PDB file of C-alpha atoms in Angstrom:
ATOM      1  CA  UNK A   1       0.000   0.000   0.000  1.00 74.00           C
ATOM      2  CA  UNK A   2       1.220   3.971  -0.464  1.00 75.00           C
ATOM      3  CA  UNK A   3       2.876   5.219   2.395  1.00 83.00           C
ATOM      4  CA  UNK A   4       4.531   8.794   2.948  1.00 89.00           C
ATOM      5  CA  UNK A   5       7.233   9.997   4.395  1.00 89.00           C
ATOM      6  CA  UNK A   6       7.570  13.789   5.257  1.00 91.00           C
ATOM      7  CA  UNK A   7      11.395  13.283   6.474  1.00 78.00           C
ATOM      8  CA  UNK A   8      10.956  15.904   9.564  1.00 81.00           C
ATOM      9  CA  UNK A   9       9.071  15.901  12.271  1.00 86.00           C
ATOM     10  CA  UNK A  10      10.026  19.172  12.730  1.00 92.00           C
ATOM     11  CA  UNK A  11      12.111  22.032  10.981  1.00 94.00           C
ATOM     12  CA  UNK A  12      13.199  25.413  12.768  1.00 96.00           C
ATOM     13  CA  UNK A  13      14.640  28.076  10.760  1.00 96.00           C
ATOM     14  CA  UNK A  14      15.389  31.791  11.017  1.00 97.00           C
ATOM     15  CA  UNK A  15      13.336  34.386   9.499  1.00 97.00           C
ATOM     16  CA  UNK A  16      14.244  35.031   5.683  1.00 97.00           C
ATOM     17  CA  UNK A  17      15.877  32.193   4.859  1.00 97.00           C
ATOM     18  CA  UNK A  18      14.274  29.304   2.519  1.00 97.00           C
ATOM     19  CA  UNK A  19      12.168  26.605   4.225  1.00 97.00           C
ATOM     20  CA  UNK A  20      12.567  23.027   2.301  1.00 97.00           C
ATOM     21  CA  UNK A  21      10.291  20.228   3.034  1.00 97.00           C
ATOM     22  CA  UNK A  22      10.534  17.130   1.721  1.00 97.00           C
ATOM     23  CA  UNK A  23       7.634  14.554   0.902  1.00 95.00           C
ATOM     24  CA  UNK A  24       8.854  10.966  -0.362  1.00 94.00           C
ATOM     25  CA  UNK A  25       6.255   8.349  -1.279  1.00 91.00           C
ATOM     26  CA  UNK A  26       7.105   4.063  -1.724  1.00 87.00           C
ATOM     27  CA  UNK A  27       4.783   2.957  -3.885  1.00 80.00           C
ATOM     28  CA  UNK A  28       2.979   3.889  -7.428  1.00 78.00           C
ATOM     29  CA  UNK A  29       3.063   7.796  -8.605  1.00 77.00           C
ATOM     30  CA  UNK A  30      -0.063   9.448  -7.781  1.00 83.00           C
ATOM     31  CA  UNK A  31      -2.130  11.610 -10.625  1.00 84.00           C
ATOM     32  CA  UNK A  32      -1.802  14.422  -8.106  1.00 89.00           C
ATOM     33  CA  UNK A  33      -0.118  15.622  -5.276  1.00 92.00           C
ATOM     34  CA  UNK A  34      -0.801  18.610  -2.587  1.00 96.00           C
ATOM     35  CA  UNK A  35       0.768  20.503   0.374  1.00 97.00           C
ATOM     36  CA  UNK A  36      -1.832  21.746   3.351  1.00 98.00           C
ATOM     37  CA  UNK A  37      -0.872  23.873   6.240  1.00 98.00           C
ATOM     38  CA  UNK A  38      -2.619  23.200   9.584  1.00 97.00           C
ATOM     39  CA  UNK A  39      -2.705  25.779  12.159  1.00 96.00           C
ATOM     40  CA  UNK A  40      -2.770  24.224  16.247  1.00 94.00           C
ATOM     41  CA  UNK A  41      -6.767  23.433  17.068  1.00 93.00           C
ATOM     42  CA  UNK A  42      -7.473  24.160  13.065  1.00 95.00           C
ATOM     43  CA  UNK A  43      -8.275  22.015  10.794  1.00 96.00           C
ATOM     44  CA  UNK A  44      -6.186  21.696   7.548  1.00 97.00           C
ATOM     45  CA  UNK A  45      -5.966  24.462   4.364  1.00 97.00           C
ATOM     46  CA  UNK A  46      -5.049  23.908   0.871  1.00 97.00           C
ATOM     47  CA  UNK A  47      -2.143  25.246  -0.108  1.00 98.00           C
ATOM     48  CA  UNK A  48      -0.770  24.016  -3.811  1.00 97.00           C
ATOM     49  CA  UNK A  49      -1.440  21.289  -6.053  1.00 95.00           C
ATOM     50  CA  UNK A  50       1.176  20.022  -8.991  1.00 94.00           C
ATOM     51  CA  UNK A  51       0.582  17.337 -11.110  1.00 91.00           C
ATOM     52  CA  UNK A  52       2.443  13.921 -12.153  1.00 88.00           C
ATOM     53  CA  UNK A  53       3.172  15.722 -15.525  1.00 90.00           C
ATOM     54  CA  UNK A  54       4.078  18.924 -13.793  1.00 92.00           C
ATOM     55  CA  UNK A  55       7.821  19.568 -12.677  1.00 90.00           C
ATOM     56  CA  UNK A  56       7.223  22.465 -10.825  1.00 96.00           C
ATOM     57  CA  UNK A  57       4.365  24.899  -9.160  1.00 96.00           C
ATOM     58  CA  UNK A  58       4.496  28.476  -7.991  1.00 96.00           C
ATOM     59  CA  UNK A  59       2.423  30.605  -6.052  1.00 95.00           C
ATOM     60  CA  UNK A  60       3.936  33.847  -4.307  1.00 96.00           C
ATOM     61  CA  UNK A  61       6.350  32.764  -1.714  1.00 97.00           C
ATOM     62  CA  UNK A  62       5.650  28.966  -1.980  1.00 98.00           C
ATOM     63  CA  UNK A  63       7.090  26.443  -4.871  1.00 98.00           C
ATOM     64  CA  UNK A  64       6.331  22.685  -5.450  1.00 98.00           C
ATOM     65  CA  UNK A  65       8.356  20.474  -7.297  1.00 97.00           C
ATOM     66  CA  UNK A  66       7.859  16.679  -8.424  1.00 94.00           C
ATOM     67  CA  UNK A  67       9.905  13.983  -9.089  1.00 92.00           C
ATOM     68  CA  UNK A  68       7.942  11.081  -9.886  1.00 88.00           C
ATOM     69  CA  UNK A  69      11.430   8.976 -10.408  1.00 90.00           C
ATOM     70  CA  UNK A  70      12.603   9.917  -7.352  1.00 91.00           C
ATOM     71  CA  UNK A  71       9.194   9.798  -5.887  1.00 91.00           C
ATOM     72  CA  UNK A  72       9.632  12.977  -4.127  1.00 93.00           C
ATOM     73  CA  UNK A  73       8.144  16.282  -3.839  1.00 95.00           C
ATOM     74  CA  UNK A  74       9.910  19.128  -2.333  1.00 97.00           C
ATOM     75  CA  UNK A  75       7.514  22.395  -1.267  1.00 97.00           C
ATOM     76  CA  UNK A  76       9.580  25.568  -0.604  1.00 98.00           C
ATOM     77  CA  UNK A  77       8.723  28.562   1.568  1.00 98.00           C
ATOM     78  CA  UNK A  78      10.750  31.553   0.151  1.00 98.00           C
ATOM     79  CA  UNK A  79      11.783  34.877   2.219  1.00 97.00           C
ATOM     80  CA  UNK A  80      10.058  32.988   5.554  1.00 97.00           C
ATOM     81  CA  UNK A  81       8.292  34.715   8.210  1.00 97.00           C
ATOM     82  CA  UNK A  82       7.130  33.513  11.578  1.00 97.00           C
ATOM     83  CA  UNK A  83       3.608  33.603  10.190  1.00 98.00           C
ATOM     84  CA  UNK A  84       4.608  30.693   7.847  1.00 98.00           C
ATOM     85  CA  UNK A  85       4.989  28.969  11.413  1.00 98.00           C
ATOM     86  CA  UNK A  86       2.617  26.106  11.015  1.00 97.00           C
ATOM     87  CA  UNK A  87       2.416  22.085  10.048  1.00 97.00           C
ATOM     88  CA  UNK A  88       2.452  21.419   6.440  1.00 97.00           C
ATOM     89  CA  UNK A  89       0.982  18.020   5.709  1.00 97.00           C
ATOM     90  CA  UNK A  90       1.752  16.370   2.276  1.00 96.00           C
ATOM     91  CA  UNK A  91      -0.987  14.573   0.424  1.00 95.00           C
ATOM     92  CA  UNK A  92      -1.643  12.341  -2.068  1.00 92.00           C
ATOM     93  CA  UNK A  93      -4.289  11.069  -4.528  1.00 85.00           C
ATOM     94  CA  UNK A  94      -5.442   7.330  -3.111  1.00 76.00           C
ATOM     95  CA  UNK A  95      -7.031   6.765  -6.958  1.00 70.00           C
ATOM     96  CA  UNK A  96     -10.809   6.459  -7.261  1.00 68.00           C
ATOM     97  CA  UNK A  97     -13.282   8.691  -8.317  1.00 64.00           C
ATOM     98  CA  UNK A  98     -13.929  10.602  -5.074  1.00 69.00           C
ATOM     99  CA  UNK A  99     -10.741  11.456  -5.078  1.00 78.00           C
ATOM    100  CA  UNK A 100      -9.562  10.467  -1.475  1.00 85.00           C
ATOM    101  CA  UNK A 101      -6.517  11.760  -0.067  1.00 90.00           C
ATOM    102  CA  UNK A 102      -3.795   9.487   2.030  1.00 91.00           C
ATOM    103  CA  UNK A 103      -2.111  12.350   3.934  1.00 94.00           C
ATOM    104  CA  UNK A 104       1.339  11.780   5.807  1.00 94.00           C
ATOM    105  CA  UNK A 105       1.627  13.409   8.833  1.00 93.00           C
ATOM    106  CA  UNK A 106       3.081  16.411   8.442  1.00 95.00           C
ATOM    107  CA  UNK A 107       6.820  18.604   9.609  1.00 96.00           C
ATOM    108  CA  UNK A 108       6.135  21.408  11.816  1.00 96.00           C
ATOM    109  CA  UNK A 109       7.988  24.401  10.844  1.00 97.00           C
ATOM    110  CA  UNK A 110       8.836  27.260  13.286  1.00 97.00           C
ATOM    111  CA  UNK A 111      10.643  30.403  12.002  1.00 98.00           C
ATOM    112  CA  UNK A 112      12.111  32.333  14.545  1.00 96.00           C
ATOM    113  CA  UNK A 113      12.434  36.052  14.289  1.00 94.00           C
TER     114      UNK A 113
ATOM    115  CA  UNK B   1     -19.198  32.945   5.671  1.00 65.00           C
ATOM    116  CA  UNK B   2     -18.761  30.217   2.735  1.00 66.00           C
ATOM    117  CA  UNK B   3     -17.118  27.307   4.735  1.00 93.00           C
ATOM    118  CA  UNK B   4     -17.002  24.086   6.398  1.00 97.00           C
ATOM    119  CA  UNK B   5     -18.340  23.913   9.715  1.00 97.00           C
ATOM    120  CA  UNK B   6     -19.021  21.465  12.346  1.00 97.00           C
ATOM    121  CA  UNK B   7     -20.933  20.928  15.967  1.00 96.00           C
ATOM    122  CA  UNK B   8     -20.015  20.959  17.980  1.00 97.00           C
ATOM    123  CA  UNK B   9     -16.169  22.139  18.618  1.00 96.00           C
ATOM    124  CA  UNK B  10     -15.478  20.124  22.096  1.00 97.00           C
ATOM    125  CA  UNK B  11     -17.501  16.959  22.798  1.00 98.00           C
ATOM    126  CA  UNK B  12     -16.342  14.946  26.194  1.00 98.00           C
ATOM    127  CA  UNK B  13     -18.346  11.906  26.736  1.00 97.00           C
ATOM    128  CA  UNK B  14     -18.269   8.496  28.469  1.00 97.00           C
ATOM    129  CA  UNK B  15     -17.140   4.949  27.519  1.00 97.00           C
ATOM    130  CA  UNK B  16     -20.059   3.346  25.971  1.00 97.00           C
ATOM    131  CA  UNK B  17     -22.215   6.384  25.200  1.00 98.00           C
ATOM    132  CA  UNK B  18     -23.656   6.886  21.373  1.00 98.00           C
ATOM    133  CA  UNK B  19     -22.957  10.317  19.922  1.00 98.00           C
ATOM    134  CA  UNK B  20     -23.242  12.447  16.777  1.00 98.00           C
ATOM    135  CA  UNK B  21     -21.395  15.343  14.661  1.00 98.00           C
ATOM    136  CA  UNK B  22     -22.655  17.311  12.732  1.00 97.00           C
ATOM    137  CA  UNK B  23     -20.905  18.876   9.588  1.00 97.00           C
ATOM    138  CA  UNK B  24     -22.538  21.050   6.935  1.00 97.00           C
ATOM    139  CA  UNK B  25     -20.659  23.095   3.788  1.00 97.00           C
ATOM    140  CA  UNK B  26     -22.314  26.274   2.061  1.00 95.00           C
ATOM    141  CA  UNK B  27     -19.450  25.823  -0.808  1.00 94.00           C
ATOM    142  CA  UNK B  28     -21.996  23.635  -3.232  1.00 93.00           C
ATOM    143  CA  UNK B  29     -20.021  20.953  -2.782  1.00 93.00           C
ATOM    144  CA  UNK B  30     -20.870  16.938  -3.908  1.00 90.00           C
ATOM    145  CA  UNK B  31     -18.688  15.148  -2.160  1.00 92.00           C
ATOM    146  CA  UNK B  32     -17.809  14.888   1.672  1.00 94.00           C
ATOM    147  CA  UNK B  33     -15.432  13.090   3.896  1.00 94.00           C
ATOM    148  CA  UNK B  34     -14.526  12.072   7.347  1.00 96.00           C
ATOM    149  CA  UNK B  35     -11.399  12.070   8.769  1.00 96.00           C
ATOM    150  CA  UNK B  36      -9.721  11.220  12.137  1.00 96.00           C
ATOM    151  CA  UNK B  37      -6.512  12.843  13.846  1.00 96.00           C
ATOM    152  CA  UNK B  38      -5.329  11.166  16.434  1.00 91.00           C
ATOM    153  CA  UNK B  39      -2.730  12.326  19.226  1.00 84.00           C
ATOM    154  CA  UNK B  40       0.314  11.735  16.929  1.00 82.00           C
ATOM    155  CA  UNK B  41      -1.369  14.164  14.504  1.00 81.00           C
ATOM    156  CA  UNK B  42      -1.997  11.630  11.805  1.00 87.00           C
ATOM    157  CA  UNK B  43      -4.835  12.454   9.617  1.00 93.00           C
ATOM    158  CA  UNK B  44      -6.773   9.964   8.023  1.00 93.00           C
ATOM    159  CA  UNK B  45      -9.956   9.153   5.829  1.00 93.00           C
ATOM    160  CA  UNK B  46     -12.836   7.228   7.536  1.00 93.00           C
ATOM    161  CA  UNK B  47     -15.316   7.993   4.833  1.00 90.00           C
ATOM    162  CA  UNK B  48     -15.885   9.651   1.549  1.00 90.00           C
ATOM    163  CA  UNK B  49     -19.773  10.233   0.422  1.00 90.00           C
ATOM    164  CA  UNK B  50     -21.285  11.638  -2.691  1.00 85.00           C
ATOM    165  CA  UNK B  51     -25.173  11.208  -3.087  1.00 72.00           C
ATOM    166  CA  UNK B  52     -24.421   8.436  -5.038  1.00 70.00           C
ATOM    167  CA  UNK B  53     -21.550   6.469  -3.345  1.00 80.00           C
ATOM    168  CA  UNK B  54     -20.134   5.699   0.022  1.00 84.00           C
ATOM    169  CA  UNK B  55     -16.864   4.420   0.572  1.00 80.00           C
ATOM    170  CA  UNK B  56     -15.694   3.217   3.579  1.00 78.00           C
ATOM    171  CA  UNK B  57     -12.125   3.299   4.888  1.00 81.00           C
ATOM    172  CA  UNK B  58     -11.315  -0.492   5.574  1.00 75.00           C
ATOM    173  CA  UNK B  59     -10.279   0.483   8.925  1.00 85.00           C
ATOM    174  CA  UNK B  60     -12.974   2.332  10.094  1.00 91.00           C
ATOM    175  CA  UNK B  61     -15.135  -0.089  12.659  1.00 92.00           C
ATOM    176  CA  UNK B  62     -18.323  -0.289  12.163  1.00 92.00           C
ATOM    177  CA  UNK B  63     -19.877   1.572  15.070  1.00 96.00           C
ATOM    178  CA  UNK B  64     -19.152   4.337  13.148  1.00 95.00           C
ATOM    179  CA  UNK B  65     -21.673   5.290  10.584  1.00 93.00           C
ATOM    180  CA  UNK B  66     -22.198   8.531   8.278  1.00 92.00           C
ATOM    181  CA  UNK B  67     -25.765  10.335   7.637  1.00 90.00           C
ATOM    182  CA  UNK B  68     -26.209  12.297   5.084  1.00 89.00           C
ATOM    183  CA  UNK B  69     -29.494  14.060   5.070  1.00 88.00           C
ATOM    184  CA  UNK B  70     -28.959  16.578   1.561  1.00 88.00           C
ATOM    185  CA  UNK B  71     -26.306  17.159   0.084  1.00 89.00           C
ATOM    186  CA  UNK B  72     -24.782  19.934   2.366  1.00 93.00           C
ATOM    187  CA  UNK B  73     -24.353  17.989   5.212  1.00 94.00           C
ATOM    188  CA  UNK B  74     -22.642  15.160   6.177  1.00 94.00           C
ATOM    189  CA  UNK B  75     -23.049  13.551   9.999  1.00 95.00           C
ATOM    190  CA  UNK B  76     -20.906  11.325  12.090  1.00 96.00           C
ATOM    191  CA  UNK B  77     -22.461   8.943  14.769  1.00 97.00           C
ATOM    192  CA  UNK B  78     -20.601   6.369  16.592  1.00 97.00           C
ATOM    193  CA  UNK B  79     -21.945   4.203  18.699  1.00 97.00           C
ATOM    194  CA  UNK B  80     -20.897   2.485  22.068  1.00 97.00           C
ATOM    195  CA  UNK B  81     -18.223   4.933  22.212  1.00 97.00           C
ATOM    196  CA  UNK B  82     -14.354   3.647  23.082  1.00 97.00           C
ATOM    197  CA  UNK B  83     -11.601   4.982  25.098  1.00 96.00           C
ATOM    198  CA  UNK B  84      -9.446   4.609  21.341  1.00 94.00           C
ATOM    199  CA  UNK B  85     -12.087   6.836  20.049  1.00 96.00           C
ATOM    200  CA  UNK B  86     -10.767  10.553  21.428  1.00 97.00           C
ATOM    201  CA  UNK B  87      -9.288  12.365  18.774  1.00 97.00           C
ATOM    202  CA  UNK B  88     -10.448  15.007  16.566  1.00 98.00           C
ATOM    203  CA  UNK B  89     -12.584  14.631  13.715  1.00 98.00           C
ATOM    204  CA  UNK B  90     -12.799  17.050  10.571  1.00 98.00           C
ATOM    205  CA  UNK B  91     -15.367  17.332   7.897  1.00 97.00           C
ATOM    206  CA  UNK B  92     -14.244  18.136   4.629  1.00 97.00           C
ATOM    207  CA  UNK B  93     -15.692  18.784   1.021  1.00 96.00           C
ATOM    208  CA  UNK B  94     -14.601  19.083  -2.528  1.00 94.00           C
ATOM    209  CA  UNK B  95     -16.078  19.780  -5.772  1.00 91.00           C
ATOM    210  CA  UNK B  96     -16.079  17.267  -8.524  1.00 83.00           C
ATOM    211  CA  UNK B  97     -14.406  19.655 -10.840  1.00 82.00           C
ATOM    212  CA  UNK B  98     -11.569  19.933  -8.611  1.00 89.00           C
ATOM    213  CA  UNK B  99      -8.890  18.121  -6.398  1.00 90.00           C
ATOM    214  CA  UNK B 100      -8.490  20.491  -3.417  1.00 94.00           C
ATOM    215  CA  UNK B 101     -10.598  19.229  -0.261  1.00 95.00           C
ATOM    216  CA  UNK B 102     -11.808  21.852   2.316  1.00 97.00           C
ATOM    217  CA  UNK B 103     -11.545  21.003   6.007  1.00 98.00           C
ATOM    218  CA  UNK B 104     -13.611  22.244   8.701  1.00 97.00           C
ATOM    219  CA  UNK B 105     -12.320  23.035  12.154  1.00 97.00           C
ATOM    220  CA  UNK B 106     -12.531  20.340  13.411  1.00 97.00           C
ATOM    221  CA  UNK B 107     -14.510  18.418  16.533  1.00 98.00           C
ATOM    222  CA  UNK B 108     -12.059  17.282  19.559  1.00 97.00           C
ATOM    223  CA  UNK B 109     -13.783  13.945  20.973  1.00 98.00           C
ATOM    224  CA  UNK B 110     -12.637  13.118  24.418  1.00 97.00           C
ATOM    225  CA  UNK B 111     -14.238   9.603  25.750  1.00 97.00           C
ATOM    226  CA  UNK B 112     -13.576   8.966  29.652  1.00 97.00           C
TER     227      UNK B 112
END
């Protein structure tokens, strides 16, 4: 079965430098994959989506990449702040046609001021 | 507010008691899941429902069950309610034209 690996538990950086998460997955390469940040006693917000096909996906501050050979995705937090302080939870397409999500279980990342 | 939302926040109830959660979305959304977060902070899918199919996480025992009135809301009720049971529970929807799921904020179940 597909499992995920989000390599930290946890990841503490200082403000303005680049935050690099890493995502690995064992088995097949999903259509889809997608970052989420969850806030403490929140529940979990969409962040980015890139697709098997897609190498690499922007949006302001943030960038996805995917490697489907090394089955990895990497999500990037540019010019950090501590209100990028949060869990970011990796997720995956489980196949199907409701589209259900296998989710690993996330790095917490604290940037310090 | 467009959103996912869910009663209620805190629930704290005893070993054996039945229970419900209620979860509704205003986004126009088809499909609806259930998911469970337990202390380690691992998130994972109990159910996924559209008005035509239900699919059932393997896992998921069967004291749990999902009622879905319309298509806006999705409820939770568990029965005979275990000490394994406390963790919190999110609702979440999507659209069928789309991949990204929307979570509500979540309901903390504490069993004693």
């Amino acid at each position: 079965s597909q499992k995920i690996e989000q390599n930290s538990e946890a990841l503490n950086i200082q403000e303005g430098k680049t935050a690099t998460l890493t995502c690995n997955y064992t088995n097949y390469s999903p259509a889809y994959l997608q970052w989420y940040r969850q806030d403490p006693g929140r529940g979990p917000v969409f962040l980015l989506l890139i697709r098997e096909n897609e190498k690499e996906k922007r949006k302001e501050r943030l960038k996805v990449t995917f490697d489907t050979t090394l089955k990895q995705s990497l999500f990037h937090i540019t010019a950090s702040q501590p209100a990028d302080s949060a869990t970011y939870l990796c997720a995956l397409n489980k196949g199907g046609s409701q589209g259900n999500l296998i989710f690993g279980k996330g790095t917490k990342l604290s940037v310090k001021p | 507010d467009t959103a996912v939302s869910q009663t209620p926040k805190y629930l704290v109830t005893q070993m054996g008691n039945d229970k419900s959660i209620k979860c509704e979305q205003n986004l126009g959304h088809d499909t609806m899941y259930w998911y469970k977060q337990d202390s380690k902070k691992f998130l994972k899918i109990m159910f996924s429902y559209n008005n035509k199919e239900l699919i059932i996480n393997e896992t998921v025992p069967n004291r749990f069950s999902p009622k879905s009135p319309d298509k806006a809301h999705l409820n939770l009720h568990i029965n005979s309610l275990e000490l394994g049971d406390s963790a919190v529970y999110f609702c979440a929807s999507r659209s069928s034209g789309a991949f990204e799921q929307y979570f509500g904020p979540g309901t903390r179940l504490t069993v004693t």
